[in-house]
Amino acid sequence: MPSHTKEVKLRLQSINNTRKITKAMELVSAAKMRKATEAALLTRNYHSLAWGIVDRLINSQLWFDSISPVKRFFETEENINHTSIVAFTSNRGLCGAFNTNIVKTILPYVEKHGKKNVSIITIGNRGTVAMTSLGLNVEFAHKKDDAAKDDASVLEIADVLYKKFSEKKTDKVMVAYSDYKSAISQEPVLKQLFPFEKEPQVGREEDEASRPGEKNMEAPKTLEYLYEPNKYDLLEYLIPRIAQVQLYQALLESNASEHSARMVAMKSASDAAKEMADDLVLVFNKARQSGITQEIAEISAGRAAVS
Amino acid sequence: MKTLKLKLVTPVKTIFDEDVEQVHLNTEDGEITVLPNHAPLVSILRPGILTAKQEGKDVPMAVAGGAIEMFGNTLVILADTAEHPDEIDLERAEKKAQKLAQEIASKQTLDITTYKTLQRQLEREQARIGAVKRWRK
């Protein structure tokens, strides 16, 4: 059966080629992951110190004139008519359930509030495609900055969100991204950015002790800060910055998660290819052997017929 | 000697986290010096030179804009960038500043975001140049 062995051989070859590719992608992702994780961990300090300031501001004696645009950021809106969600997904596929998980965390919220009332800002091509096809209201679509060296790519988005919220075009701003826990575990999260809440927000964990980063001091209720130049100018400067920090941290966590998700996906693909190749080698050997046996049988039968 | 804790962090890393005797920096309202046990304060950091005094010696840093907070004898400075004068490449900073200044001057119209970004970059380069000229021998 020479034709059968040839088929098996071709198939074996193609599996081995695929395996080489997935193996290479695994190694590339591993290297990228190391970089992305490092960046995410280094920023956590900055990020938690920034939140510490916001926390203490909320706790301190803070009051605003009713016309002040920054007042909104510190009040919980009762009637939420419109929500904006920033969703961090990947630009490319082949990373397991990474993107699906993000979409899945957003969907229940969208269903609860109605598609019309939730607009989504996607970062990453995959998310844009997935959410448009689900008929969600995608307002802006951005590409994700895969090798983020600084926060340049999220500055504009932070500004847009700040403006939208202060102009009352939206009542709540949430961020959906993958929180990097370890190389094999990433948790998709949906957290509130505006208005500021005392509950855990973007990037903050209940179990902060388990994460590296700064410990923050609680402020006493009676604390009164000095504000320079003044409260309003300061907060108008500070709030968009806080949003930038949040989005930047979410971007880095997403990057780290994406690369590790891809690494794991590629590793299991390589493993599966190896298993398949091993099985096929057996099939190939059997086919070859049965071909030889048959040929010998034919030859000796032919000889028996002649003599 | 009384000291206060200075935490100077940038999005990229923690630059400084040590006890110092005083910190001199630029805020939106002008230059201030923060001494130990300063009252709780929140303010905006301007690009410029930040000087911390540690064991009688001045430690200079070129910083870009950001926010500062004094609370519980800890001064937290969230800066976009911060560099020691020894780390700065003067020639490169000067070239960059010149290029940025030209870019701002040459454009007839500029949208506000680009303008802000360029202006911010220019101020940062100027702070770096200033830090080098003042501190490097």
Tab-separated table of C-alpha atoms in Angstrom:
chain	number	residue	atom	x	y	z
A	1	MET	CA	0.000	0.000	0.000
A	2	PRO	CA	2.521	2.639	-1.031
A	3	SER	CA	-0.171	5.246	-1.669
A	4	HIS	CA	-1.400	4.991	1.918
A	5	THR	CA	2.047	5.507	3.376
A	6	LYS	CA	2.490	8.537	1.186
A	7	GLU	CA	-0.700	10.103	2.470
A	8	VAL	CA	0.328	9.531	6.048
A	9	LYS	CA	3.761	10.920	5.342
A	10	LEU	CA	2.363	14.102	3.872
A	11	ARG	CA	0.074	14.587	6.797
A	12	LEU	CA	2.876	13.962	9.251
A	13	GLN	CA	4.975	16.564	7.512
A	14	SER	CA	2.281	19.198	7.655
A	15	ILE	CA	1.697	18.525	11.349
A	16	ASN	CA	5.384	18.858	12.058
A	17	ASN	CA	5.496	22.140	10.163
A	18	THR	CA	2.548	23.469	12.150
A	19	ARG	CA	4.259	22.395	15.314
A	20	LYS	CA	7.377	24.319	14.387
A	21	ILE	CA	5.301	27.451	13.901
A	22	THR	CA	3.351	27.110	17.137
A	23	LYS	CA	6.556	26.389	19.016
A	24	ALA	CA	8.165	29.525	17.596
A	25	MET	CA	5.093	31.576	18.499
A	26	GLU	CA	5.185	30.161	21.987
A	27	LEU	CA	8.771	31.276	22.454
A	28	VAL	CA	8.075	34.732	21.029
A	29	SER	CA	5.084	35.143	23.341
A	30	ALA	CA	7.142	34.019	26.299
A	31	ALA	CA	9.714	36.689	25.607
A	32	LYS	CA	7.066	39.354	25.077
A	33	MET	CA	5.269	38.256	28.196
A	34	ARG	CA	8.372	38.701	30.301
A	35	LYS	CA	8.705	42.278	29.106
A	36	ALA	CA	5.027	43.090	29.483
A	37	THR	CA	4.843	41.614	32.970
A	38	GLU	CA	7.830	43.603	34.085
A	39	ALA	CA	6.249	46.815	32.810
A	40	ALA	CA	2.936	46.016	34.493
A	41	LEU	CA	4.589	45.278	37.826
A	42	LEU	CA	6.719	48.416	37.760
A	43	THR	CA	3.699	50.602	37.098
A	44	ARG	CA	1.665	49.116	39.918
A	45	ASN	CA	3.532	51.303	42.415
A	46	TYR	CA	2.669	54.505	40.597
A	47	HIS	CA	-0.823	53.308	40.124
A	48	SER	CA	-1.538	52.431	43.747
A	49	LEU	CA	0.027	55.674	44.989
A	50	ALA	CA	-2.223	57.586	42.606
A	51	TRP	CA	-5.237	55.720	43.951
A	52	GLY	CA	-4.065	56.430	47.478
A	53	ILE	CA	-4.378	60.133	46.763
A	54	VAL	CA	-7.881	59.717	45.363
A	55	ASP	CA	-8.867	57.589	48.349
A	56	ARG	CA	-7.664	60.172	50.813
A	57	LEU	CA	-9.371	62.936	48.862
A	58	ILE	CA	-12.667	61.073	49.026
A	59	ASN	CA	-12.192	60.493	52.732
A	60	SER	CA	-11.181	64.055	53.545
A	61	GLN	CA	-13.396	67.051	54.078
A	62	LEU	CA	-14.204	67.656	50.474
A	63	TRP	CA	-17.094	69.801	49.376
A	64	PHE	CA	-17.888	71.519	46.107
A	65	ASP	CA	-19.989	74.351	44.802
A	66	SER	CA	-22.953	72.807	43.087
A	67	ILE	CA	-22.005	74.230	39.692
A	68	SER	CA	-18.492	72.847	39.727
A	69	PRO	CA	-17.801	70.368	36.922
A	70	VAL	CA	-15.622	68.204	39.159
A	71	LYS	CA	-18.410	67.629	41.644
A	72	ARG	CA	-19.824	64.872	39.499
A	73	PHE	CA	-16.751	62.725	39.851
A	74	PHE	CA	-17.280	62.288	43.567
A	75	GLU	CA	-20.998	61.602	43.625
A	76	THR	CA	-22.809	58.402	43.008
A	77	GLU	CA	-25.429	58.976	40.362
A	78	GLU	CA	-28.768	57.420	41.220
A	79	ASN	CA	-30.200	57.207	37.725
A	80	ILE	CA	-27.745	55.734	35.340
A	81	ASN	CA	-28.982	56.398	31.835
A	82	HIS	CA	-25.837	55.994	29.876
A	83	THR	CA	-22.692	54.004	30.499
A	84	SER	CA	-19.399	53.979	28.649
A	85	ILE	CA	-17.226	50.915	28.757
A	86	VAL	CA	-13.615	50.789	27.662
A	87	ALA	CA	-12.783	47.248	26.602
A	88	PHE	CA	-9.196	46.068	26.248
A	89	THR	CA	-8.832	43.182	23.809
A	90	SER	CA	-6.035	41.978	21.550
A	91	ASN	CA	-5.177	42.988	18.008
A	92	ARG	CA	-4.516	39.433	16.946
A	93	GLY	CA	-6.099	36.078	17.586
A	94	LEU	CA	-4.592	32.756	18.565
A	95	CYS	CA	-4.646	33.554	22.229
A	96	GLY	CA	-7.236	31.142	23.570
A	97	ALA	CA	-10.277	32.537	25.299
A	98	PHE	CA	-8.621	35.882	26.011
A	99	ASN	CA	-11.009	38.002	23.920
A	100	THR	CA	-14.107	35.921	24.508
A	101	ASN	CA	-13.632	36.329	28.234
A	102	ILE	CA	-13.646	40.105	27.951
A	103	VAL	CA	-16.797	40.086	25.839
A	104	LYS	CA	-18.402	37.700	28.310
A	105	THR	CA	-17.748	40.018	31.251
A	106	ILE	CA	-19.327	42.935	29.422
A	107	LEU	CA	-22.416	41.179	28.063
A	108	PRO	CA	-24.377	40.724	31.310
A	109	TYR	CA	-23.973	44.416	32.089
A	110	VAL	CA	-25.094	45.415	28.595
A	111	GLU	CA	-28.107	43.110	28.762
A	112	LYS	CA	-29.117	44.559	32.090
A	113	HIS	CA	-29.006	48.163	30.912
A	114	GLY	CA	-29.982	47.734	27.274
A	115	LYS	CA	-27.776	47.936	24.208
A	116	LYS	CA	-28.789	51.488	23.427
A	117	ASN	CA	-27.662	52.822	26.761
A	118	VAL	CA	-24.197	51.385	26.756
A	119	SER	CA	-21.554	52.631	24.391
A	120	ILE	CA	-18.321	50.784	24.084
A	121	ILE	CA	-14.851	52.017	23.299
A	122	THR	CA	-12.795	49.129	22.080
A	123	ILE	CA	-9.047	48.892	22.190
A	124	GLY	CA	-7.792	46.044	20.042
A	125	ASN	CA	-9.121	44.883	16.675
A	126	ARG	CA	-10.503	41.562	17.867
A	127	GLY	CA	-12.812	43.166	20.379
A	128	THR	CA	-14.083	45.616	17.775
A	129	VAL	CA	-14.982	42.784	15.420
A	130	ALA	CA	-16.557	40.619	18.111
A	131	MET	CA	-18.635	43.374	19.626
A	132	THR	CA	-19.825	44.831	16.348
A	133	SER	CA	-21.013	41.410	15.259
A	134	LEU	CA	-22.963	41.081	18.508
A	135	GLY	CA	-24.710	44.332	17.625
A	136	LEU	CA	-23.262	46.310	20.514
A	137	ASN	CA	-22.911	50.023	20.249
A	138	VAL	CA	-19.225	50.501	19.503
A	139	GLU	CA	-18.482	54.181	19.702
A	140	PHE	CA	-14.754	54.326	19.058
A	141	ALA	CA	-12.408	51.629	17.914
A	142	HIS	CA	-8.728	51.875	18.638
A	143	LYS	CA	-5.813	49.632	17.974
A	144	LYS	CA	-4.040	48.341	21.016
A	145	ASP	CA	-0.476	49.460	21.606
A	146	ASP	CA	1.096	46.019	21.815
A	147	ALA	CA	4.509	47.053	22.998
A	148	ALA	CA	3.484	49.948	25.195
A	149	LYS	CA	6.506	51.941	26.277
A	150	ASP	CA	4.528	54.867	27.643
A	151	ASP	CA	0.975	55.984	28.123
A	152	ALA	CA	0.778	57.933	24.836
A	153	SER	CA	-1.787	55.587	23.284
A	154	VAL	CA	-4.339	55.987	26.079
A	155	LEU	CA	-4.006	59.735	26.694
A	156	GLU	CA	-6.563	60.642	24.081
A	157	ILE	CA	-9.068	58.076	25.304
A	158	ALA	CA	-8.698	59.309	28.870
A	159	ASP	CA	-9.379	62.864	27.693
A	160	VAL	CA	-12.460	61.800	25.765
A	161	LEU	CA	-13.835	59.932	28.781
A	162	TYR	CA	-13.172	62.843	31.091
A	163	LYS	CA	-14.958	65.231	28.758
A	164	LYS	CA	-17.893	62.930	28.213
A	165	PHE	CA	-18.381	62.420	31.892
A	166	SER	CA	-18.029	66.050	32.909
A	167	GLU	CA	-20.393	67.145	30.141
A	168	LYS	CA	-22.941	64.661	31.437
A	169	LYS	CA	-23.031	62.678	28.221
A	170	THR	CA	-22.451	59.580	30.238
A	171	ASP	CA	-23.236	58.724	33.850
A	172	LYS	CA	-20.797	55.968	34.479
A	173	VAL	CA	-17.485	54.906	33.001
A	174	MET	CA	-16.251	51.348	33.327
A	175	VAL	CA	-13.127	49.573	32.176
A	176	ALA	CA	-12.977	45.932	31.108
A	177	TYR	CA	-9.580	44.261	30.880
A	178	SER	CA	-7.700	41.137	31.854
A	179	ASP	CA	-5.995	41.348	35.183
A	180	TYR	CA	-2.651	39.606	35.129
A	181	LYS	CA	-2.350	37.237	38.061
A	182	SER	CA	0.258	34.780	36.849
A	183	ALA	CA	1.458	33.238	33.609
A	184	ILE	CA	-1.348	30.712	33.671
A	185	SER	CA	-4.109	32.731	35.265
A	186	GLN	CA	-5.642	35.954	34.006
A	187	GLU	CA	-8.879	37.263	35.316
A	188	PRO	CA	-11.227	39.294	33.137
A	189	VAL	CA	-12.572	42.192	35.180
A	190	LEU	CA	-15.088	44.977	34.739
A	191	LYS	CA	-14.440	47.879	37.057
A	192	GLN	CA	-15.733	51.353	37.589
A	193	LEU	CA	-13.624	54.382	36.767
A	194	PHE	CA	-15.995	57.358	37.087
A	195	PRO	CA	-17.502	58.420	39.409
A	196	PHE	CA	-14.905	57.578	42.019
A	197	GLU	CA	-16.123	55.043	44.479
A	198	LYS	CA	-14.765	53.700	47.674
A	199	GLU	CA	-15.306	50.186	46.502
A	200	PRO	CA	-12.521	48.439	44.659
A	201	GLN	CA	-11.952	50.113	41.354
A	202	VAL	CA	-9.845	49.540	38.326
A	203	GLY	CA	-6.761	47.558	39.125
A	204	ARG	CA	-7.394	47.472	42.852
A	205	GLU	CA	-7.736	44.212	44.603
A	206	GLU	CA	-9.455	43.345	47.799
A	207	ASP	CA	-6.449	41.255	48.619
A	208	GLU	CA	-3.941	43.985	47.991
A	209	ALA	CA	-1.596	42.350	50.447
A	210	SER	CA	-0.982	39.540	47.985
A	211	ARG	CA	0.140	41.921	45.278
A	212	PRO	CA	3.367	43.826	45.161
A	213	GLY	CA	2.878	47.566	45.387
A	214	GLU	CA	2.631	50.425	47.781
A	215	LYS	CA	0.570	50.214	50.908
A	216	ASN	CA	-1.549	53.287	51.334
A	217	MET	CA	-2.414	55.119	54.492
A	218	GLU	CA	-5.997	55.810	55.437
A	219	ALA	CA	-6.855	59.431	55.952
A	220	PRO	CA	-8.854	60.523	58.977
A	221	LYS	CA	-12.301	61.922	58.247
A	222	THR	CA	-11.332	65.303	59.647
A	223	LEU	CA	-8.433	65.785	57.302
A	224	GLU	CA	-8.377	68.999	55.340
A	225	TYR	CA	-5.923	69.309	52.539
A	226	LEU	CA	-4.319	72.476	51.328
A	227	TYR	CA	-4.984	72.751	47.623
A	228	GLU	CA	-2.664	74.692	45.394
A	229	PRO	CA	-3.476	76.586	43.211
A	230	ASN	CA	-7.052	75.799	44.279
A	231	LYS	CA	-9.316	72.816	44.665
A	232	TYR	CA	-11.047	73.083	41.302
A	233	ASP	CA	-8.031	73.734	39.101
A	234	LEU	CA	-6.191	71.011	40.892
A	235	LEU	CA	-8.903	68.414	40.482
A	236	GLU	CA	-9.476	69.360	36.872
A	237	TYR	CA	-5.832	68.538	36.365
A	238	LEU	CA	-5.722	65.526	38.619
A	239	ILE	CA	-8.828	63.622	37.514
A	240	PRO	CA	-7.871	63.184	33.838
A	241	ARG	CA	-4.429	62.108	35.015
A	242	ILE	CA	-5.952	59.501	37.275
A	243	ALA	CA	-7.954	58.255	34.301
A	244	GLN	CA	-4.751	58.070	32.247
A	245	VAL	CA	-3.001	56.130	34.958
A	246	GLN	CA	-5.920	53.717	35.166
A	247	LEU	CA	-6.095	53.114	31.471
A	248	TYR	CA	-2.348	52.754	31.209
A	249	GLN	CA	-2.310	50.183	33.976
A	250	ALA	CA	-5.231	48.349	32.344
A	251	LEU	CA	-3.324	48.394	29.042
A	252	LEU	CA	-0.207	46.918	30.615
A	253	GLU	CA	-2.133	44.277	32.525
A	254	SER	CA	-3.931	43.410	29.285
A	255	ASN	CA	-0.673	43.142	27.384
A	256	ALA	CA	0.848	40.868	29.986
A	257	SER	CA	-2.316	38.749	30.044
A	258	GLU	CA	-2.542	38.578	26.267
A	259	HIS	CA	0.989	37.366	25.817
A	260	SER	CA	0.694	34.780	28.532
A	261	ALA	CA	-2.677	33.611	27.183
A	262	ARG	CA	-1.116	33.264	23.755
A	263	MET	CA	1.865	31.457	25.171
A	264	VAL	CA	-0.363	28.943	26.941
A	265	ALA	CA	-2.550	28.499	23.848
A	266	MET	CA	0.492	27.940	21.658
A	267	LYS	CA	2.011	25.548	24.144
A	268	SER	CA	-1.088	23.366	24.149
A	269	ALA	CA	-1.199	23.562	20.343
A	270	SER	CA	2.405	22.368	20.165
A	271	ASP	CA	1.665	19.597	22.634
A	272	ALA	CA	-1.384	18.498	20.654
A	273	ALA	CA	0.649	18.521	17.431
A	274	LYS	CA	3.330	16.405	19.066
A	275	GLU	CA	0.757	13.893	20.246
A	276	MET	CA	-0.795	13.716	16.797
A	277	ALA	CA	2.585	13.309	15.134
A	278	ASP	CA	3.488	10.481	17.519
A	279	ASP	CA	0.244	8.683	16.697
A	280	LEU	CA	0.784	9.183	13.007
A	281	VAL	CA	4.304	7.777	13.154
A	282	LEU	CA	2.766	4.561	14.515
A	283	VAL	CA	0.172	4.533	11.742
A	284	PHE	CA	2.886	5.196	9.186
A	285	ASN	CA	5.073	2.342	10.487
A	286	LYS	CA	2.149	-0.054	10.489
A	287	ALA	CA	1.194	0.893	6.931
A	288	ARG	CA	4.755	0.536	5.727
A	289	GLN	CA	5.144	-2.841	7.437
A	290	SER	CA	1.844	-4.143	6.094
A	291	GLY	CA	2.907	-2.978	2.615
A	292	ILE	CA	6.152	-4.946	2.920
A	293	THR	CA	4.346	-8.010	4.260
A	294	GLN	CA	1.910	-7.878	1.401
A	295	GLU	CA	4.644	-7.545	-1.183
A	296	ILE	CA	6.500	-10.524	0.260
A	297	ALA	CA	3.287	-12.523	0.256
A	298	GLU	CA	2.688	-11.599	-3.362
A	299	ILE	CA	6.236	-12.506	-4.393
A	300	SER	CA	6.213	-15.866	-2.636
A	301	ALA	CA	2.725	-16.614	-4.001
A	302	GLY	CA	3.973	-15.771	-7.489
A	303	ARG	CA	7.022	-18.037	-6.981
A	304	ALA	CA	4.799	-20.857	-5.713
A	305	ALA	CA	2.632	-20.489	-8.825
A	306	VAL	CA	5.663	-20.614	-11.190
A	307	SER	CA	7.394	-23.645	-9.649
B	1	MET	CA	17.573	65.838	62.285
B	2	LYS	CA	13.956	65.535	61.349
B	3	THR	CA	13.240	63.871	58.057
B	4	LEU	CA	10.349	63.220	55.747
B	5	LYS	CA	9.792	60.342	53.385
B	6	LEU	CA	10.065	61.184	49.691
B	7	LYS	CA	8.482	58.872	47.171
B	8	LEU	CA	9.258	59.912	43.634
B	9	VAL	CA	7.572	57.590	41.166
B	10	THR	CA	7.042	57.631	37.409
B	11	PRO	CA	4.774	55.336	35.415
B	12	VAL	CA	7.862	53.406	34.396
B	13	LYS	CA	9.495	52.901	37.784
B	14	THR	CA	10.066	54.088	41.323
B	15	ILE	CA	12.961	56.519	41.206
B	16	PHE	CA	13.366	57.463	44.836
B	17	ASP	CA	11.949	56.129	48.068
B	18	GLU	CA	14.054	57.367	50.970
B	19	ASP	CA	14.126	59.715	53.938
B	20	VAL	CA	15.242	63.254	53.176
B	21	GLU	CA	15.509	66.500	55.130
B	22	GLN	CA	13.777	68.751	52.631
B	23	VAL	CA	12.466	68.876	49.090
B	24	HIS	CA	12.492	71.879	46.825
B	25	LEU	CA	10.262	71.806	43.750
B	26	ASN	CA	8.211	73.800	41.254
B	27	THR	CA	4.458	73.829	41.542
B	28	GLU	CA	1.798	75.608	39.557
B	29	ASP	CA	1.852	78.399	42.165
B	30	GLY	CA	5.631	78.781	42.215
B	31	GLU	CA	8.585	77.177	43.887
B	32	ILE	CA	8.046	75.594	47.255
B	33	THR	CA	10.200	73.850	49.807
B	34	VAL	CA	8.610	71.026	51.714
B	35	LEU	CA	10.004	70.424	55.196
B	36	PRO	CA	9.245	67.539	57.562
B	37	ASN	CA	5.721	67.504	59.000
B	38	HIS	CA	4.332	69.832	56.373
B	39	ALA	CA	0.550	70.222	56.469
B	40	PRO	CA	-1.431	67.923	54.152
B	41	LEU	CA	-1.140	69.367	50.685
B	42	VAL	CA	-2.108	68.464	47.141
B	43	SER	CA	-0.643	70.371	44.241
B	44	ILE	CA	0.426	70.259	40.618
B	45	LEU	CA	4.073	69.679	39.752
B	46	ARG	CA	5.599	71.798	36.989
B	47	PRO	CA	8.397	70.530	34.776
B	48	GLY	CA	11.690	71.673	36.268
B	49	ILE	CA	14.361	70.793	38.737
B	50	LEU	CA	13.496	69.062	41.958
B	51	THR	CA	16.102	69.127	44.687
B	52	ALA	CA	15.996	66.846	47.682
B	53	LYS	CA	18.404	67.383	50.570
B	54	GLN	CA	19.665	64.121	51.949
B	55	GLU	CA	22.240	64.068	54.747
B	56	GLY	CA	23.239	67.632	53.941
B	57	LYS	CA	23.806	66.913	50.261
B	58	ASP	CA	21.612	68.121	47.429
B	59	VAL	CA	20.197	65.466	45.146
B	60	PRO	CA	18.920	67.069	41.938
B	61	MET	CA	16.395	65.533	39.552
B	62	ALA	CA	14.965	66.807	36.294
B	63	VAL	CA	11.239	66.132	36.458
B	64	ALA	CA	8.375	66.512	34.023
B	65	GLY	CA	4.876	67.511	35.097
B	66	GLY	CA	2.784	65.579	37.534
B	67	ALA	CA	1.033	65.723	40.871
B	68	ILE	CA	2.332	65.963	44.418
B	69	GLU	CA	0.713	65.020	47.676
B	70	MET	CA	1.947	65.579	51.221
B	71	PHE	CA	0.303	63.466	53.864
B	72	GLY	CA	1.465	61.865	57.095
B	73	ASN	CA	5.053	63.098	56.657
B	74	THR	CA	5.260	61.369	53.280
B	75	LEU	CA	5.660	63.366	50.121
B	76	VAL	CA	4.371	61.469	47.134
B	77	ILE	CA	5.415	62.826	43.754
B	78	LEU	CA	3.787	61.337	40.702
B	79	ALA	CA	5.913	62.583	37.826
B	80	ASP	CA	5.727	61.743	34.137
B	81	THR	CA	9.476	61.342	34.034
B	82	ALA	CA	12.357	61.944	36.429
B	83	GLU	CA	16.051	61.723	35.728
B	84	HIS	CA	19.297	62.414	37.509
B	85	PRO	CA	21.447	64.978	35.629
B	86	ASP	CA	24.147	62.364	35.128
B	87	GLU	CA	21.738	60.243	33.125
B	88	ILE	CA	20.839	63.005	30.698
B	89	ASP	CA	22.350	63.282	27.261
B	90	LEU	CA	22.703	67.055	26.944
B	91	GLU	CA	23.318	67.174	23.233
B	92	ARG	CA	20.299	65.046	22.501
B	93	ALA	CA	18.083	67.064	24.820
B	94	GLU	CA	19.163	70.310	23.168
B	95	LYS	CA	18.530	68.962	19.702
B	96	LYS	CA	15.156	67.663	20.709
B	97	ALA	CA	14.153	70.941	22.351
B	98	GLN	CA	15.155	72.845	19.245
B	99	LYS	CA	13.190	70.508	17.036
B	100	LEU	CA	10.116	70.757	19.217
B	101	ALA	CA	10.281	74.542	19.380
B	102	GLN	CA	10.519	74.668	15.597
B	103	GLU	CA	7.635	72.286	15.217
B	104	ILE	CA	5.395	74.390	17.422
B	105	ALA	CA	6.421	77.621	15.711
B	106	SER	CA	6.120	76.280	12.169
B	107	LYS	CA	2.545	75.041	12.365
B	108	GLN	CA	-0.180	77.464	11.366
B	109	THR	CA	-2.904	75.531	13.055
B	110	LEU	CA	-2.610	72.907	15.748
B	111	ASP	CA	-5.286	70.977	17.499
B	112	ILE	CA	-5.206	71.335	21.240
B	113	THR	CA	-4.133	67.767	22.061
B	114	THR	CA	-1.110	67.863	19.782
B	115	TYR	CA	-0.192	71.292	21.054
B	116	LYS	CA	-0.386	70.145	24.651
B	117	THR	CA	1.722	67.088	23.961
B	118	LEU	CA	4.361	69.105	22.125
B	119	GLN	CA	4.403	71.787	24.778
B	120	ARG	CA	4.770	69.169	27.471
B	121	GLN	CA	7.654	67.544	25.663
B	122	LEU	CA	9.354	70.894	25.156
B	123	GLU	CA	9.060	71.825	28.817
B	124	ARG	CA	10.506	68.500	29.758
B	125	GLU	CA	13.526	68.934	27.508
B	126	GLN	CA	14.092	72.422	28.849
B	127	ALA	CA	13.988	71.076	32.398
B	128	ARG	CA	16.554	68.456	31.468
B	129	ILE	CA	18.864	71.000	29.883
B	130	GLY	CA	18.508	73.270	32.902
B	131	ALA	CA	19.308	70.449	35.280
B	132	VAL	CA	22.452	69.495	33.415
B	133	LYS	CA	23.727	73.067	33.126
B	134	ARG	CA	23.193	73.703	36.793
B	135	TRP	CA	24.430	70.482	38.277
B	136	ARG	CA	26.989	68.825	36.108
B	137	LYS	CA	30.545	69.968	36.521
